[in-house]
mmCIF file of C-alpha atoms in Angstrom:
data_model
loop_
_atom_site.group_PDB
_atom_site.id
_atom_site.type_symbol
_atom_site.label_atom_id
_atom_site.label_comp_id
_atom_site.label_asym_id
_atom_site.label_seq_id
_atom_site.Cartn_x
_atom_site.Cartn_y
_atom_site.Cartn_z
ATOM 1 C CA MET A 1147 0.000 0.000 0.000
ATOM 2 C CA SER A 1148 1.438 3.391 -0.995
ATOM 3 C CA ARG A 1149 2.063 6.023 1.680
ATOM 4 C CA ALA A 1150 -0.398 8.415 0.002
ATOM 5 C CA LEU A 1151 -3.149 5.765 -0.013
ATOM 6 C CA PHE A 1152 -2.396 4.820 3.607
ATOM 7 C CA THR A 1153 -2.585 8.476 4.677
ATOM 8 C CA LYS A 1154 -5.871 8.952 2.823
ATOM 9 C CA LEU A 1155 -7.365 5.840 4.454
ATOM 10 C CA HIS A 1156 -6.135 6.924 7.903
ATOM 11 C CA LEU A 1157 -7.706 10.384 7.494
ATOM 12 C CA HIS A 1158 -10.959 8.821 6.277
ATOM 13 C CA LEU A 1159 -11.182 6.493 9.296
ATOM 14 C CA HIS A 1160 -10.259 9.304 11.692
ATOM 15 C CA HIS A 1161 -12.912 11.565 10.157
ATOM 16 C CA HIS A 1162 -15.519 8.777 10.307
ATOM 17 C CA LEU A 1163 -14.804 8.012 13.960
ATOM 18 C CA ARG A 1164 -14.832 11.683 14.879
ATOM 19 C CA ARG A 1165 -18.215 12.143 13.294
ATOM 20 C CA ARG A 1166 -19.617 9.214 15.267
ATOM 21 C CA THR A 1167 -18.661 10.619 18.691
ATOM 22 C CA PHE A 1168 -21.959 12.512 18.886
ATOM 23 C CA VAL A 1169 -24.077 9.357 18.822
ATOM 24 C CA ALA A 1170 -23.563 8.805 22.551
ATOM 25 C CA ALA A 1171 -23.678 12.519 23.493
ATOM 26 C CA LYS A 1172 -26.474 14.031 25.536
ATOM 27 C CA VAL A 1173 -28.406 17.061 24.310
ATOM 28 C CA LYS A 1174 -30.349 19.104 26.828
ATOM 29 C CA TRP A 1175 -34.112 19.430 26.551
ATOM 30 C CA VAL A 1176 -35.422 23.004 26.591
ATOM 31 C CA ARG A 1177 -39.112 23.746 26.951
ATOM 32 C CA ASP A 1178 -40.821 25.400 23.969
ATOM 33 C CA PRO A 1179 -43.894 27.251 25.297
ATOM 34 C CA TYR A 1180 -45.385 27.771 21.831
ATOM 35 C CA LEU A 1181 -45.302 24.103 20.851
ATOM 36 C CA ASP A 1182 -46.508 23.144 24.326
ATOM 37 C CA THR A 1183 -49.498 25.416 23.696
ATOM 38 C CA ALA A 1184 -50.078 23.779 20.295
ATOM 39 C CA VAL A 1185 -50.254 20.395 22.045
ATOM 40 C CA GLU A 1186 -52.272 21.613 25.020
ATOM 41 C CA LYS A 1187 -54.933 23.108 22.743
ATOM 42 C CA GLU A 1188 -56.061 19.588 21.882
ATOM 43 C CA LYS A 1189 -56.374 18.401 25.456
ATOM 44 C CA ASN A 1190 -59.383 16.056 25.722
ATOM 45 C CA LEU A 1191 -60.181 16.477 22.006
ATOM 46 C CA LYS A 1192 -59.809 12.774 21.163
ATOM 47 C CA PRO A 1193 -62.129 11.484 23.936
ATOM 48 C CA LEU A 1194 -64.580 14.273 23.141
ATOM 49 C CA LEU A 1195 -64.782 13.283 19.465
ATOM 50 C CA SER A 1196 -65.100 9.622 20.436
ATOM 51 C CA LEU A 1197 -68.008 10.477 22.724
ATOM 52 C CA THR A 1198 -69.597 12.567 19.970
ATOM 53 C CA ASN A 1199 -69.404 9.628 17.552
ATOM 54 C CA LEU A 1200 -70.839 7.281 20.170
ATOM 55 C CA ILE A 1201 -73.820 9.568 20.818
ATOM 56 C CA LEU A 1202 -74.553 10.117 17.130
ATOM 57 C CA SER A 1203 -74.300 6.380 16.410
ATOM 58 C CA GLN A 1204 -77.446 5.832 18.500
ATOM 59 C CA PRO A 1205 -80.811 5.782 16.659
ATOM 60 C CA SER A 1206 -82.126 8.504 18.993
ATOM 61 C CA LYS A 1207 -78.899 10.564 18.771
ATOM 62 C CA THR A 1208 -78.907 10.519 22.559
ATOM 63 C CA LEU A 1209 -77.111 8.330 25.088
ATOM 64 C CA PRO A 1210 -77.800 7.317 28.695
ATOM 65 C CA ILE A 1211 -75.106 8.854 30.876
ATOM 66 C CA ALA A 1212 -74.697 5.467 32.558
ATOM 67 C CA THR A 1213 -73.734 3.945 29.175
ATOM 68 C CA ALA A 1214 -71.104 6.642 28.626
ATOM 69 C CA ALA A 1215 -69.766 5.945 32.109
ATOM 70 C CA ALA A 1216 -69.462 2.241 31.271
ATOM 71 C CA HIS A 1217 -67.234 3.150 28.284
ATOM 72 C CA LYS A 1218 -65.001 5.477 30.344
ATOM 73 C CA HIS A 1219 -61.776 3.473 29.897
ATOM 74 C CA ARG A 1220 -62.377 2.632 26.244
ATOM 75 C CA LEU A 1221 -62.982 6.306 25.482
ATOM 76 C CA HIS A 1222 -59.973 7.344 27.628
ATOM 77 C CA LEU A 1223 -62.031 9.852 29.610
ATOM 78 C CA PRO A 1224 -59.795 11.647 32.151
ATOM 79 C CA ILE A 1225 -62.720 12.153 34.566
ATOM 80 C CA THR A 1226 -66.156 10.658 35.066
ATOM 81 C CA ALA A 1227 -68.535 10.901 32.117
ATOM 82 C CA SER A 1228 -70.936 13.140 34.017
ATOM 83 C CA LYS A 1229 -68.181 15.604 34.958
ATOM 84 C CA PHE A 1230 -66.871 15.509 31.389
ATOM 85 C CA PHE A 1231 -70.295 16.554 30.089
ATOM 86 C CA GLN A 1232 -70.490 19.315 32.698
ATOM 87 C CA LYS A 1233 -67.058 20.562 31.680
ATOM 88 C CA TYR A 1234 -68.039 21.024 28.030
ATOM 89 C CA THR A 1235 -71.572 22.393 28.178
ATOM 90 C CA SER A 1236 -71.225 24.080 24.765
ATOM 91 C CA ILE A 1237 -71.066 20.616 23.216
ATOM 92 C CA PHE A 1238 -73.014 18.283 25.503
ATOM 93 C CA GLN A 1239 -76.463 18.797 26.978
ATOM 94 C CA GLN A 1240 -77.687 16.569 29.774
ATOM 95 C CA PHE A 1241 -81.434 16.063 30.126
ATOM 96 C CA GLN A 1242 -84.083 13.856 31.689
ATOM 97 C CA PRO A 1243 -86.312 12.024 29.141
ATOM 98 C CA THR A 1244 -90.063 12.383 29.618
ATOM 99 C CA LYS A 1245 -90.550 8.601 29.582
ATOM 100 C CA PRO A 1246 -91.200 7.339 33.145
ATOM 101 C CA LEU A 1247 -88.293 5.725 34.995
ATOM 102 C CA SER A 1248 -85.847 6.783 32.256
ATOM 103 C CA LEU A 1249 -82.208 7.329 33.132
ATOM 104 C CA PRO A 1250 -80.569 10.746 32.582
ATOM 105 C CA HIS A 1251 -79.385 11.151 28.986
ATOM 106 C CA VAL A 1252 -76.977 13.351 27.054
ATOM 107 C CA LYS A 1253 -77.194 14.798 23.541
ATOM 108 C CA LEU A 1254 -75.250 17.282 21.453
ATOM 109 C CA THR A 1255 -76.054 20.987 21.537
ATOM 110 C CA GLN A 1256 -77.215 22.749 18.379
ATOM 111 C CA GLN A 1257 -73.791 24.395 18.050
ATOM 112 C CA ALA A 1258 -72.043 21.011 18.184
ATOM 113 C CA LEU A 1259 -74.493 19.529 15.680
ATOM 114 C CA THR A 1260 -73.765 22.382 13.264
ATOM 115 C CA VAL A 1261 -70.026 21.732 13.481
ATOM 116 C CA HIS A 1262 -70.626 17.994 13.087
ATOM 117 C CA ARG A 1263 -72.683 18.511 9.924
ATOM 118 C CA GLU A 1264 -69.912 20.630 8.402
ATOM 119 C CA GLU A 1265 -67.330 18.053 9.487
ATOM 120 C CA THR A 1266 -69.374 15.304 7.815
ATOM 121 C CA GLN A 1267 -69.318 17.245 4.544
ATOM 122 C CA VAL A 1268 -65.517 17.431 4.767
ATOM 123 C CA LEU A 1269 -65.173 13.731 5.638
ATOM 124 C CA ASN A 1270 -67.420 12.703 2.742
ATOM 125 C CA SER A 1271 -65.641 14.859 0.165
ATOM 126 C CA LEU A 1272 -63.592 13.120 -2.522
ATOM 127 C CA SER A 1273 -60.500 15.232 -1.789
ATOM 128 C CA TYR A 1274 -60.502 14.277 1.886
ATOM 129 C CA ARG A 1275 -61.100 10.571 1.263
ATOM 130 C CA THR A 1276 -58.382 10.428 -1.392
ATOM 131 C CA GLY A 1277 -55.969 12.271 0.890
ATOM 132 C CA ALA A 1278 -56.689 9.897 3.775
ATOM 133 C CA ALA A 1279 -56.117 6.870 1.513
ATOM 134 C CA VAL A 1280 -52.827 8.325 0.255
ATOM 135 C CA ARG A 1281 -51.580 8.997 3.806
ATOM 136 C CA LEU A 1282 -52.456 5.443 4.830
ATOM 137 C CA ALA A 1283 -50.788 3.983 1.719
ATOM 138 C CA LYS A 1284 -47.604 5.984 2.348
ATOM 139 C CA LEU A 1285 -47.535 4.759 5.953
ATOM 140 C CA LEU A 1286 -47.587 1.171 4.651
ATOM 141 C CA MET A 1287 -44.844 2.058 2.143
ATOM 142 C CA LEU A 1288 -42.570 3.057 5.035
ATOM 143 C CA THR A 1289 -42.523 -0.619 6.033
ATOM 144 C CA LYS A 1290 -40.351 -3.212 4.342
ATOM 145 C CA ALA A 1291 -43.232 -5.682 3.996
ATOM 146 C CA LYS A 1292 -45.749 -3.003 2.872
ATOM 147 C CA LYS A 1293 -48.134 -4.092 5.625
ATOM 148 C CA LEU A 1294 -48.884 -3.325 9.275
ATOM 149 C CA PRO A 1295 -51.018 -4.909 12.012
ATOM 150 C CA LEU A 1296 -54.377 -3.196 12.367
ATOM 151 C CA THR A 1297 -53.548 -2.582 16.037
ATOM 152 C CA VAL A 1298 -50.584 -0.408 15.000
ATOM 153 C CA ILE A 1299 -52.634 1.499 12.424
ATOM 154 C CA GLU A 1300 -55.299 2.062 15.068
ATOM 155 C CA LYS A 1301 -52.723 4.004 17.131
ATOM 156 C CA PHE A 1302 -52.199 6.419 14.225
ATOM 157 C CA LYS A 1303 -55.855 6.592 13.112
ATOM 158 C CA PHE A 1304 -56.592 9.956 14.723
ATOM 159 C CA ASP A 1305 -53.304 11.563 13.641
ATOM 160 C CA LEU A 1306 -53.599 10.286 10.059
ATOM 161 C CA GLY A 1307 -57.088 11.755 9.917
ATOM 162 C CA LEU A 1308 -58.736 8.436 9.103
ATOM 163 C CA PRO A 1309 -62.516 8.020 9.480
ATOM 164 C CA HIS A 1310 -63.769 6.630 12.781
ATOM 165 C CA ASN A 1311 -64.524 3.224 11.223
ATOM 166 C CA PHE A 1312 -62.076 3.381 8.312
ATOM 167 C CA ILE A 1313 -62.102 -0.392 7.695
ATOM 168 C CA LEU A 1314 -65.763 -0.283 6.632
ATOM 169 C CA THR A 1315 -66.096 3.307 5.408
ATOM 170 C CA LEU A 1316 -62.812 3.988 3.586
ATOM 171 C CA LEU A 1317 -61.002 0.795 2.541
ATOM 172 C CA PRO A 1318 -63.806 -0.587 0.290
ATOM 173 C CA ASP A 1319 -63.530 2.524 -1.910
ATOM 174 C CA PHE A 1320 -59.840 1.889 -2.608
ATOM 175 C CA PRO A 1321 -59.481 -1.809 -3.533
ATOM 176 C CA GLU A 1322 -56.516 -0.926 -5.763
ATOM 177 C CA TYR A 1323 -54.664 0.294 -2.642
ATOM 178 C CA PHE A 1324 -55.514 -1.972 0.283
ATOM 179 C CA GLN A 1325 -56.397 -5.493 1.318
ATOM 180 C CA ILE A 1326 -56.860 -7.119 4.722
ATOM 181 C CA CYS A 1327 -54.223 -9.772 5.416
ATOM 182 C CA THR A 1328 -52.934 -12.044 8.166
ATOM 183 C CA MET A 1329 -49.652 -11.139 9.881
ATOM 184 C CA ASP A 1330 -48.332 -14.688 10.413
ATOM 185 C CA CYS A 1331 -48.107 -14.136 14.149
ATOM 186 C CA MET A 1332 -50.318 -14.459 17.216
ATOM 187 C CA ASP A 1333 -51.423 -11.750 19.623
ATOM 188 C CA SER A 1334 -51.082 -11.893 23.413
ATOM 189 C CA LYS A 1335 -54.232 -14.044 23.605
ATOM 190 C CA GLY A 1336 -52.855 -16.560 21.116
ATOM 191 C CA GLU A 1337 -55.274 -15.440 18.410
ATOM 192 C CA GLU A 1338 -54.440 -14.740 14.771
ATOM 193 C CA THR A 1339 -53.338 -11.156 14.046
ATOM 194 C CA PHE A 1340 -54.854 -9.288 11.122
ATOM 195 C CA GLY A 1341 -53.233 -6.436 9.266
ATOM 196 C CA LEU A 1342 -53.553 -4.108 6.307
ATOM 197 C CA GLU A 1343 -51.444 -4.653 3.214
ATOM 198 C CA LEU A 1344 -50.673 -2.476 0.218
ATOM 199 C CA VAL A 1345 -51.871 -4.294 -2.904
ATOM 200 C CA SER A 1346 -48.900 -3.078 -4.969
ATOM 201 C CA TRP A 1347 -46.053 -0.593 -4.687
ATOM 202 C CA ARG A 1348 -47.034 2.945 -5.734
ATOM 203 C CA ASP A 1349 -44.251 4.741 -7.610
ATOM 204 C CA ASP A 1350 -46.414 7.876 -7.712
ATOM 205 C CA LEU A 1351 -46.351 8.065 -3.891
ATOM 206 C CA LYS A 1352 -42.704 7.249 -3.136
ATOM 207 C CA VAL A 1353 -41.459 10.871 -3.260
ATOM 208 C CA SER A 1354 -40.947 12.192 0.276
ATOM 209 C CA VAL A 1355 -41.762 15.719 1.424
ATOM 210 C CA MET A 1356 -38.034 16.546 1.558
ATOM 211 C CA GLU A 1357 -37.458 15.277 -1.984
ATOM 212 C CA LYS A 1358 -40.493 17.172 -3.277
ATOM 213 C CA ARG A 1359 -39.163 20.413 -1.795
ATOM 214 C CA ALA A 1360 -35.739 19.793 -3.319
ATOM 215 C CA ILE A 1361 -37.306 19.232 -6.749
ATOM 216 C CA GLU A 1362 -39.493 22.334 -6.483
ATOM 217 C CA GLY A 1363 -36.537 24.430 -5.320
ATOM 218 C CA ASP A 1364 -34.185 22.953 -7.964
ATOM 219 C CA ARG A 1365 -31.803 21.776 -5.205
ATOM 220 C CA THR A 1366 -31.580 18.128 -6.279
ATOM 221 C CA ARG A 1367 -27.810 18.330 -6.812
ATOM 222 C CA MET A 1368 -27.154 19.726 -3.347
ATOM 223 C CA PRO A 1369 -27.266 17.717 -0.104
ATOM 224 C CA ILE A 1370 -30.834 17.725 1.204
ATOM 225 C CA ARG A 1371 -30.738 19.416 4.599
ATOM 226 C CA PHE A 1372 -33.392 19.290 7.293
ATOM 227 C CA SER A 1373 -34.840 22.549 8.560
ATOM 228 C CA MET A 1374 -33.764 23.270 12.145
ATOM 229 C CA ASN A 1375 -35.341 25.702 14.599
ATOM 230 C CA PHE A 1376 -34.450 26.130 18.252
ATOM 231 C CA PRO A 1377 -36.427 27.771 21.067
ATOM 232 C CA ARG A 1378 -35.118 30.872 22.801
ATOM 233 C CA GLY A 1379 -32.403 29.995 25.285
ATOM 234 C CA PHE A 1380 -31.262 26.905 23.415
ATOM 235 C CA ASP A 1381 -27.647 26.753 22.326
ATOM 236 C CA LEU A 1382 -25.771 23.740 20.946
ATOM 237 C CA GLU A 1383 -22.199 23.124 22.027
ATOM 238 C CA LYS A 1384 -19.611 23.990 19.371
ATOM 239 C CA ARG A 1385 -18.595 20.347 18.851
ATOM 240 C CA VAL A 1386 -22.233 19.369 18.433
ATOM 241 C CA ARG A 1387 -22.859 22.209 15.955
ATOM 242 C CA LEU A 1388 -19.888 21.010 13.889
ATOM 243 C CA TRP A 1389 -21.202 17.451 13.972
ATOM 244 C CA VAL A 1390 -24.693 18.580 12.897
ATOM 245 C CA ASP A 1391 -23.243 20.592 10.004
ATOM 246 C CA GLU A 1392 -21.281 17.581 8.751
ATOM 247 C CA TRP A 1393 -24.279 15.336 9.324
ATOM 248 C CA GLN A 1394 -26.497 17.616 7.208
ATOM 249 C CA ARG A 1395 -24.049 17.253 4.301
ATOM 250 C CA LEU A 1396 -24.464 13.472 4.200
ATOM 251 C CA PRO A 1397 -26.521 12.019 1.331
ATOM 252 C CA TYR A 1398 -30.261 11.975 1.877
ATOM 253 C CA ILE A 1399 -31.752 8.470 1.642
ATOM 254 C CA SER A 1400 -35.474 8.333 0.957
ATOM 255 C CA PRO A 1401 -37.601 6.931 3.810
ATOM 256 C CA TYR A 1402 -39.238 4.725 1.171
ATOM 257 C CA GLU A 1403 -35.935 2.958 0.523
ATOM 258 C CA ASP A 1404 -34.596 0.092 2.637
ATOM 259 C CA ALA A 1405 -31.335 1.224 4.258
ATOM 260 C CA PHE A 1406 -31.063 -1.372 7.030
ATOM 261 C CA HIS A 1407 -27.806 -2.537 5.433
ATOM 262 C CA LEU A 1408 -26.082 0.557 6.894
ATOM 263 C CA PRO A 1409 -24.212 0.228 10.225
ATOM 264 C CA PRO A 1410 -26.990 1.040 12.735
ATOM 265 C CA ASN A 1411 -24.830 3.367 14.871
ATOM 266 C CA GLY A 1412 -23.410 5.307 11.928
ATOM 267 C CA ASP A 1413 -24.267 8.872 10.993
ATOM 268 C CA GLN A 1414 -25.649 7.904 7.590
ATOM 269 C CA ALA A 1415 -28.052 5.433 9.210
ATOM 270 C CA GLU A 1416 -29.154 8.148 11.619
ATOM 271 C CA LYS A 1417 -29.875 10.576 8.769
ATOM 272 C CA TRP A 1418 -32.054 7.905 7.158
ATOM 273 C CA THR A 1419 -33.786 7.292 10.507
ATOM 274 C CA VAL A 1420 -34.515 11.023 10.804
ATOM 275 C CA ALA A 1421 -35.861 10.966 7.223
ATOM 276 C CA VAL A 1422 -38.315 8.208 8.194
ATOM 277 C CA LEU A 1423 -39.455 10.112 11.303
ATOM 278 C CA HIS A 1424 -39.730 13.362 9.339
ATOM 279 C CA GLU A 1425 -41.921 11.728 6.688
ATOM 280 C CA LEU A 1426 -44.030 9.947 9.319
ATOM 281 C CA LEU A 1427 -44.836 13.215 11.103
ATOM 282 C CA ASN A 1428 -45.646 14.855 7.769
ATOM 283 C CA LEU A 1429 -48.254 12.145 7.170
ATOM 284 C CA CYS A 1430 -50.007 13.241 10.373
ATOM 285 C CA VAL A 1431 -52.586 15.981 9.760
ATOM 286 C CA GLY A 1432 -51.410 17.859 12.861
ATOM 287 C CA LYS A 1433 -47.702 17.132 12.197
ATOM 288 C CA LYS A 1434 -47.444 15.474 15.598
ATOM 289 C CA THR A 1435 -48.211 12.214 17.369
ATOM 290 C CA GLU A 1436 -47.611 10.573 20.726
ATOM 291 C CA LYS A 1437 -44.089 9.331 21.349
ATOM 292 C CA GLU A 1438 -45.543 5.974 22.371
ATOM 293 C CA ASN A 1439 -46.985 5.568 18.847
ATOM 294 C CA ILE A 1440 -43.616 6.327 17.251
ATOM 295 C CA CYS A 1441 -41.768 3.892 19.502
ATOM 296 C CA CYS A 1442 -44.365 1.176 18.857
ATOM 297 C CA LEU A 1443 -43.972 1.598 15.097
ATOM 298 C CA GLY A 1444 -40.185 1.772 15.406
ATOM 299 C CA ASP A 1445 -40.059 -1.481 17.343
ATOM 300 C CA TYR A 1446 -42.252 -3.179 14.768
ATOM 301 C CA LEU A 1447 -40.143 -1.894 11.837
ATOM 302 C CA GLY A 1448 -36.895 -3.000 13.461
ATOM 303 C CA PHE A 1449 -35.496 0.402 14.424
ATOM 304 C CA GLY A 1450 -35.334 -0.526 18.106
ATOM 305 C CA THR A 1451 -33.959 2.435 20.071
ATOM 306 C CA ARG A 1452 -32.899 4.340 16.958
ATOM 307 C CA PHE A 1453 -36.127 6.368 16.838
ATOM 308 C CA ARG A 1454 -35.683 7.351 20.488
ATOM 309 C CA LYS A 1455 -32.045 8.388 19.946
ATOM 310 C CA ALA A 1456 -32.906 10.436 16.855
ATOM 311 C CA LEU A 1457 -35.536 12.382 18.789
ATOM 312 C CA VAL A 1458 -32.948 13.233 21.452
ATOM 313 C CA HIS A 1459 -30.102 14.026 19.046
ATOM 314 C CA HIS A 1460 -32.088 16.438 16.862
ATOM 315 C CA PRO A 1461 -34.066 18.895 19.023
ATOM 316 C CA GLY A 1462 -33.945 21.411 16.178
ATOM 317 C CA ILE A 1463 -36.095 19.086 14.042
ATOM 318 C CA PHE A 1464 -38.291 17.392 16.640
ATOM 319 C CA TYR A 1465 -39.762 18.658 19.897
ATOM 320 C CA VAL A 1466 -41.056 16.355 22.622
ATOM 321 C CA SER A 1467 -43.785 17.990 24.704
ATOM 322 C CA ASN A 1468 -44.762 16.664 28.121
ATOM 323 C CA LYS A 1469 -48.213 18.240 28.123
ATOM 324 C CA ILE A 1470 -51.673 16.569 28.346
ATOM 325 C CA ARG A 1471 -50.618 13.547 30.397
ATOM 326 C CA THR A 1472 -48.311 12.091 27.730
ATOM 327 C CA GLN A 1473 -45.274 12.811 25.559
ATOM 328 C CA THR A 1474 -46.035 14.240 22.128
ATOM 329 C CA VAL A 1475 -43.498 14.506 19.298
ATOM 330 C CA VAL A 1476 -43.975 17.673 17.226
ATOM 331 C CA LEU A 1477 -42.346 18.503 13.887
ATOM 332 C CA ARG A 1478 -40.884 21.950 14.535
ATOM 333 C CA GLU A 1479 -40.874 23.240 10.964
ATOM 334 C CA ALA A 1480 -44.629 22.648 10.668
ATOM 335 C CA TYR A 1481 -45.427 25.348 13.235
ATOM 336 C CA LYS A 1482 -45.052 29.100 13.466
ATOM 337 C CA ARG A 1483 -45.321 29.761 17.161
ATOM 338 C CA ASP A 1484 -48.335 27.607 18.147
ATOM 339 C CA PHE A 1485 -50.084 27.621 14.757
ATOM 340 C CA LEU A 1486 -49.875 25.075 11.948
ATOM 341 C CA VAL A 1487 -48.255 26.554 8.853
ATOM 342 C CA GLU A 1488 -50.006 24.239 6.405
ATOM 343 C CA LYS A 1489 -53.775 24.710 6.163
ATOM 344 C CA ASN A 1490 -55.778 21.518 6.503
ATOM 345 C CA LEU A 1491 -59.560 21.146 6.250
ATOM 346 C CA LEU A 1492 -59.767 18.413 8.853
ATOM 347 C CA MET A 1493 -57.607 20.322 11.349
ATOM 348 C CA GLY A 1494 -59.797 23.347 10.653
ATOM 349 C CA MET A 1495 -62.826 21.360 11.780
ATOM 350 C CA ARG A 1496 -60.989 20.124 14.864
ATOM 351 C CA TYR A 1497 -60.178 23.707 15.783
ATOM 352 C CA ARG A 1498 -63.905 24.452 15.533
ATOM 353 C CA TYR A 1499 -64.531 21.804 18.187
ATOM 354 C CA ILE A 1500 -61.696 23.225 20.301
ATOM 355 C CA HIS A 1501 -63.305 26.670 20.074
ATOM 356 C CA LEU A 1502 -66.551 25.199 21.407
ATOM 357 C CA MET A 1503 -64.686 23.320 24.134
ATOM 358 C CA ASN A 1504 -63.268 26.603 25.395
ATOM 359 C CA LYS A 1505 -66.605 28.396 25.166
ATOM 360 C CA ARG A 1506 -68.548 28.766 28.355
ATOM 361 C CA VAL A 1507 -72.347 28.758 28.384
ATOM 362 C CA SER A 1508 -73.567 31.817 30.225
ATOM 363 C CA LYS A 1509 -75.917 30.935 33.038
ATOM 364 C CA ARG A 1510 -78.968 33.084 33.569
ATOM 365 C CA VAL A 1511 -78.892 34.756 36.948
ATOM 366 C CA THR A 1512 -82.300 35.048 38.567
ATOM 367 C CA PRO A 1513 -82.600 38.533 40.090
ATOM 368 C CA ARG A 1514 -83.046 38.512 43.806
ATOM 369 C CA LYS A 1515 -86.182 39.987 45.309
ATOM 370 C CA PRO A 1516 -85.517 43.316 47.007
ATOM 371 C CA ILE A 1517 -85.208 43.046 50.744
ATOM 372 C CA ARG A 1518 -87.623 45.273 52.560
ATOM 373 C CA VAL A 1519 -86.148 47.196 55.433
#
């Protein structure tokens, strides 16, 4: 081996090892009040929408409060059903039916019914249904086998903006996309596990958000770099900043490619891992999801702890909020302060519900009789 070649190889190995020193480094977590607010806005939204669907699924469009109480755990209600209804009086109205010996019931207010009707129009529109099918198909394309257990998809149902009963109301309209399949494994009860499979690979859907931006900005020949934003008071150490700059220059590997052949602890593998997470969050209508969902998907896909490490290593790309009794991963670039940058019809409807949730019904005050002296 010539001296020049030996020197070049030595420098290459030294550079490679130096770039890998960050993998085990710790990066401090700094609270972002704006993104915390974005998460906190949706507190109790999921159980509220689940309750709304349950009430409207009844022939009478009303529900005994005792029945709602029986579904407390399934609906993930943070408090008793009765207190939940009392908390959101702009949406729920409790009443006593005129039928003798009837139990107290609950129904939706006229304001809530108006929002629901408008939401139904959005959910039934062709653009929404096509968009939901595309998001679901792209989620399946992130997997090597192009299929996922229905239990995993169920975790992402709300964030993907899928209909409440998407198996019966959405999948039949897209037979060229999806088919129910078995997963060749048993669940915890020893029963057969069912999943959803992509019928065939979709070349028209394999372009990631990052690649689309590069094409639109005519930056395909340059290294694709992730957008990074840091909250006030956050400052990376110099050695970490240098590592991030070198890391950004690495080739971008599409999340729809299989790059498990790369050394799992290498920088290139981490950039691919970040690409998968970045695309996953972009598939979510609110550009966020619970950390538990991400870790569950990561374990199933074979990423192990790599998703968790990527979230810690790149606080300029991802933010982990500790609000609303869980940890929520937010895509930083998708928000300006606490508002979504990208307009979305479904999120617009959800914000209508949030507005009602924060609205207080004014109670009539009965004037007191004057006291005679």
